[in-house]
XYZ file of C-alpha atoms in Angstrom:
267
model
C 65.763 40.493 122.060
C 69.697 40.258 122.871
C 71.599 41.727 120.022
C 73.539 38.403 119.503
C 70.104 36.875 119.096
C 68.687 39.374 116.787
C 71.954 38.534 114.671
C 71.382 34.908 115.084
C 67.982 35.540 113.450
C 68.937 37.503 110.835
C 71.758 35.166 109.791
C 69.351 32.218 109.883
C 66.851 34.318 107.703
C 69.406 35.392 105.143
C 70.319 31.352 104.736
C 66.783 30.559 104.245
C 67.155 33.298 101.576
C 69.988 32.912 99.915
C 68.902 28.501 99.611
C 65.954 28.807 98.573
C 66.057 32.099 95.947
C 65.376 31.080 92.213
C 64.696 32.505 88.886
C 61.303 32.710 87.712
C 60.528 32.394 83.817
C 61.407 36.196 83.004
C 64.401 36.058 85.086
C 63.117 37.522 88.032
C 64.480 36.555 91.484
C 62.284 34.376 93.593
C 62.025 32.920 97.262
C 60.100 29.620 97.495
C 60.382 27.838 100.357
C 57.869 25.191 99.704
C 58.800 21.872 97.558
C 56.060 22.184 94.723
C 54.602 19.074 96.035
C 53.633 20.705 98.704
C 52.127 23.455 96.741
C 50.394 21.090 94.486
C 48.545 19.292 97.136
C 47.680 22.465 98.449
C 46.229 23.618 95.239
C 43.893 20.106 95.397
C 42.927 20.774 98.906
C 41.677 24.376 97.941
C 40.260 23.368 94.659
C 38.385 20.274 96.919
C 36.897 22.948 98.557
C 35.968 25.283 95.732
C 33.886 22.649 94.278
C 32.078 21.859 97.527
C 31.162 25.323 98.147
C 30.264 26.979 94.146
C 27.866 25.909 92.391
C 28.991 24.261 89.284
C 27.593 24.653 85.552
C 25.873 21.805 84.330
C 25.486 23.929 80.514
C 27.197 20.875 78.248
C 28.225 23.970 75.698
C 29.733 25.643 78.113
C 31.606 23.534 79.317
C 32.562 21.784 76.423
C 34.041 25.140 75.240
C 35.868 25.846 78.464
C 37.551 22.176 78.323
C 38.325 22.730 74.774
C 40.307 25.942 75.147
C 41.950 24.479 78.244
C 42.840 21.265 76.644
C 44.741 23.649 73.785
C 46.438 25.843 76.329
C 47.499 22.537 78.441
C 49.545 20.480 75.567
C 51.548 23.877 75.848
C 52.298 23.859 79.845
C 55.631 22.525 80.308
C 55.321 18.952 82.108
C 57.690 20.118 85.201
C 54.714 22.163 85.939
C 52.551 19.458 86.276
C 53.057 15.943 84.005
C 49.377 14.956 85.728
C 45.660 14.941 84.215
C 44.696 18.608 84.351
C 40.702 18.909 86.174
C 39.120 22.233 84.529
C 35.704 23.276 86.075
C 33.192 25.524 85.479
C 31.922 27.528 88.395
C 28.041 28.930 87.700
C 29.363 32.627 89.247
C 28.850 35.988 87.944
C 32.311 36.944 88.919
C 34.297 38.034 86.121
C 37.375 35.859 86.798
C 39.162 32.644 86.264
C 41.985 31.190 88.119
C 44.832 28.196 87.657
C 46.334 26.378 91.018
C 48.899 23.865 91.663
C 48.501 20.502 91.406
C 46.447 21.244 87.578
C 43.339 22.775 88.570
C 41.380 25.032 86.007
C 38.778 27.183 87.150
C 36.655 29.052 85.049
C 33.250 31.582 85.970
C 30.519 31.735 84.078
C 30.326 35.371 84.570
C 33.948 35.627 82.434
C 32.308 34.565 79.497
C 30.081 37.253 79.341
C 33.093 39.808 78.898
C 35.589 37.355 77.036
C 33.372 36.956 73.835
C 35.467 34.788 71.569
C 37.362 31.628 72.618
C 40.370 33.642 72.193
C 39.873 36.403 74.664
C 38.898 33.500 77.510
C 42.096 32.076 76.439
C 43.826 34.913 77.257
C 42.444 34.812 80.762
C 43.375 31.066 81.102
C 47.368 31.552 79.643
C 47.426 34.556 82.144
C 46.035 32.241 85.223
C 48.080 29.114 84.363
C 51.006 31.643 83.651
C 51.089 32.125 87.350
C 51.414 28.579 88.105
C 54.174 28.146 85.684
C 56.184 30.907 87.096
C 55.449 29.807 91.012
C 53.217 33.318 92.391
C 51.460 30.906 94.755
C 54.449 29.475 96.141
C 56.766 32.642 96.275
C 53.453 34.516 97.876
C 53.498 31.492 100.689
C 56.930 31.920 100.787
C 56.899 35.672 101.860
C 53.714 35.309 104.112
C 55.279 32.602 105.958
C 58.770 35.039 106.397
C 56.939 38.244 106.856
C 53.590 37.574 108.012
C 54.076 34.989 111.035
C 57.516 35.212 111.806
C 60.118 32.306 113.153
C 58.005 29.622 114.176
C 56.379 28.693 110.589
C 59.268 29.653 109.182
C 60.736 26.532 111.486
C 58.030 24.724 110.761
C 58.023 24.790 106.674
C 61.824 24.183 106.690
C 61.330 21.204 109.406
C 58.258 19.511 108.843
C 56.786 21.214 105.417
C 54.208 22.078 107.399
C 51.771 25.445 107.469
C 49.190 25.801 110.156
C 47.294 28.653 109.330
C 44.656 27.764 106.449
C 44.395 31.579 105.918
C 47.962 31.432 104.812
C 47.946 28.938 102.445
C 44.700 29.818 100.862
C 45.753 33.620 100.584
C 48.923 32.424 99.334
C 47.076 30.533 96.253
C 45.162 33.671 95.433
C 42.241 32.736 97.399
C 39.930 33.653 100.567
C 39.440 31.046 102.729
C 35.544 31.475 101.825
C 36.493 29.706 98.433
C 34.240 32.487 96.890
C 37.108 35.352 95.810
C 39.573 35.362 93.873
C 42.630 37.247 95.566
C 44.862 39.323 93.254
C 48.241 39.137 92.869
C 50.772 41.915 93.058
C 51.022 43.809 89.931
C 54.299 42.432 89.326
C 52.925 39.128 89.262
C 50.186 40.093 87.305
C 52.635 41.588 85.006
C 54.679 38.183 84.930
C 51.547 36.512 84.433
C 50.476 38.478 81.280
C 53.740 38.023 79.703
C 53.626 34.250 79.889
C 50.249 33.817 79.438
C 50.396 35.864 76.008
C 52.871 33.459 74.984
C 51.066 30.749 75.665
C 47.875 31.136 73.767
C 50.032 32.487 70.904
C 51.902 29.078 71.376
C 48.298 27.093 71.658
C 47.276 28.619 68.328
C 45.031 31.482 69.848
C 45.358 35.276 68.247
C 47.272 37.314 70.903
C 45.980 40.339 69.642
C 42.551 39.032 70.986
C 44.126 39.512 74.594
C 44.082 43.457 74.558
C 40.662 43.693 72.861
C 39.883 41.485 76.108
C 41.659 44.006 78.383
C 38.868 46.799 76.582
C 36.001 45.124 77.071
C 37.300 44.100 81.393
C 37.476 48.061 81.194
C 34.249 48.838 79.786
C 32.488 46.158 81.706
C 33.934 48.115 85.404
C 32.235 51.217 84.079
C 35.634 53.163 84.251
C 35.411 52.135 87.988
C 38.646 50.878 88.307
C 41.119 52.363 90.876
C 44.400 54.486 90.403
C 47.456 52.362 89.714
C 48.970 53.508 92.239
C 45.957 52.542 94.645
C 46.023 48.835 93.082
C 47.221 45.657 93.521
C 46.350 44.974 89.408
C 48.166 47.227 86.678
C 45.173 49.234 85.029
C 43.896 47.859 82.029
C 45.458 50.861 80.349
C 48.788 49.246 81.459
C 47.946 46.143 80.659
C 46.885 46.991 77.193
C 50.089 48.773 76.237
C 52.251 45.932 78.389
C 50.570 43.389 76.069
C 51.187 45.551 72.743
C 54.954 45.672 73.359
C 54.994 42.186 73.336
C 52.813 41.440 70.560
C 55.301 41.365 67.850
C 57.611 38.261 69.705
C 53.884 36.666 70.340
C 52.659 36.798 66.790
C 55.666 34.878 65.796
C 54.615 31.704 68.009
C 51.077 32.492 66.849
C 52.582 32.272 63.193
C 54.331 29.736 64.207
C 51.589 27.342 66.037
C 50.794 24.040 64.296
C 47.130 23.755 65.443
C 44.553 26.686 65.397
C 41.495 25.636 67.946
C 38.048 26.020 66.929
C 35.947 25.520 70.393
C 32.927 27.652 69.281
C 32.187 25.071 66.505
């Protein structure tokens, strides 16, 4: 490539940049290139597909108590996020895992609640997987594939015509495989992100955020001290994560204080 055309590229980058960098709720800088319409139909799509290809629960209890809980954490969700009717499912999986996508999409495995033992611990899970909607992961991670991962063209093409070709790319950007069984991770500073608003917003909902690191003990003991070095993984340990969560707890027992209702899903 020409030098003056290498520049031309980089200048054209650096605008893309520089118009479409935000602020995410913690004050972190962002770049989303996607309008969150966009994202949100994406998140149906992939959620369309989820359902197609997982079995779903058919327990009434269980997913009474998973509606419940979500319906406490939702009233909570600011309505920029999403002003719609939120869809929460139950997925009959032994995966211990739950995830949130654009577009108001709840999705919930049966094998979390074996780990999360007390509506407050899955509603840890669920503040933590809606608090990456609310701060935009699945968008900023579409953003960056679509920069860093496929060059120019897409780039032309989600500043043109919205428009993403690659499936993989959209689905990995969401957090999932394009297998609709797995769960992705995030990067451990979304993760982090995640955790801070999702504390927050069960504390908010009327759910005892000190429930969330007793959750993070029993993820740890269920993995068998399997887990991988920090520095090896995409996720903060649940060491991490447990003293993360503490040094918020004092700001998160105030909105916990503070919270007019106090759910009771396991009546």
């Amino acid at each position: 490539m020409k030098f003056s055309a290498l520049k031309a590229l980089s200048f054209s980058l650096a605008s893309i940049a520089l118009v479409a960098c935000t602020t995410s709720p913690t004050g972190r800088n962002q770049l989303l290139l996607f309008p969150e319409s966009q994202l949100s139909e994406m998140g149906v799509q992939a959620f369309s597909g989820m359902k197609s290809n997982i079995k779903i629960s058919n327990k009434p209890v269980q997913n009474s108590y998973v509606q419940c809980i979500a319906d406490s954490i939702i009233k909570h969700v600011p309505t920029e996020v999403f002003d719609g009717q939120w869809e929460v499912v139950v997925f009959d999986d032994t995966q211990l895992n739950a995830f949130a996508l654009p577009g108001g999409k709840i999705g919930v495995y049966t094998g979390l609640l074996e780990v999360a033992t007390n509506q407050h611990q899955v509603a840890a899970v669920m503040g933590h997987e809606v608090g990456h909607v609310i701060a935009q992961h699945g968008n900023e991670r579409v953003s960056q594939n679509a920069l860093i991962g496929t060059g120019t063209q897409i780039v032309n093409q989600v500043l043109q015509a919205n428009e993403v070709q690659s499936s993989g790319l959209i689905m990995s950007g969401l957090g999932l495989t394009t297998q609709y069984a797995v769960a992705l991770p995030f990067s451990r500073t979304h993760e982090s992100e995640a955790d801070e608003i999702g504390v927050e917003l069960m504390a908010k909902a009327g759910f005892d955020p000190r429930e969330s690191v007793q959750l993070w003990k029993n993820m740890s003991k269920a993995s068998g001290g399997q887990s991988q070095p920090e520095f090896f993984s995409t996720h903060p340990s649940p060491q991490t994560r447990i003293e993360d969560l503490e040094s918020k707890m004092t700001s998160a027992m105030k909105y916990y204080n503070a919270a007019p209702e106090r759910p009771d899903c396991e009546a």
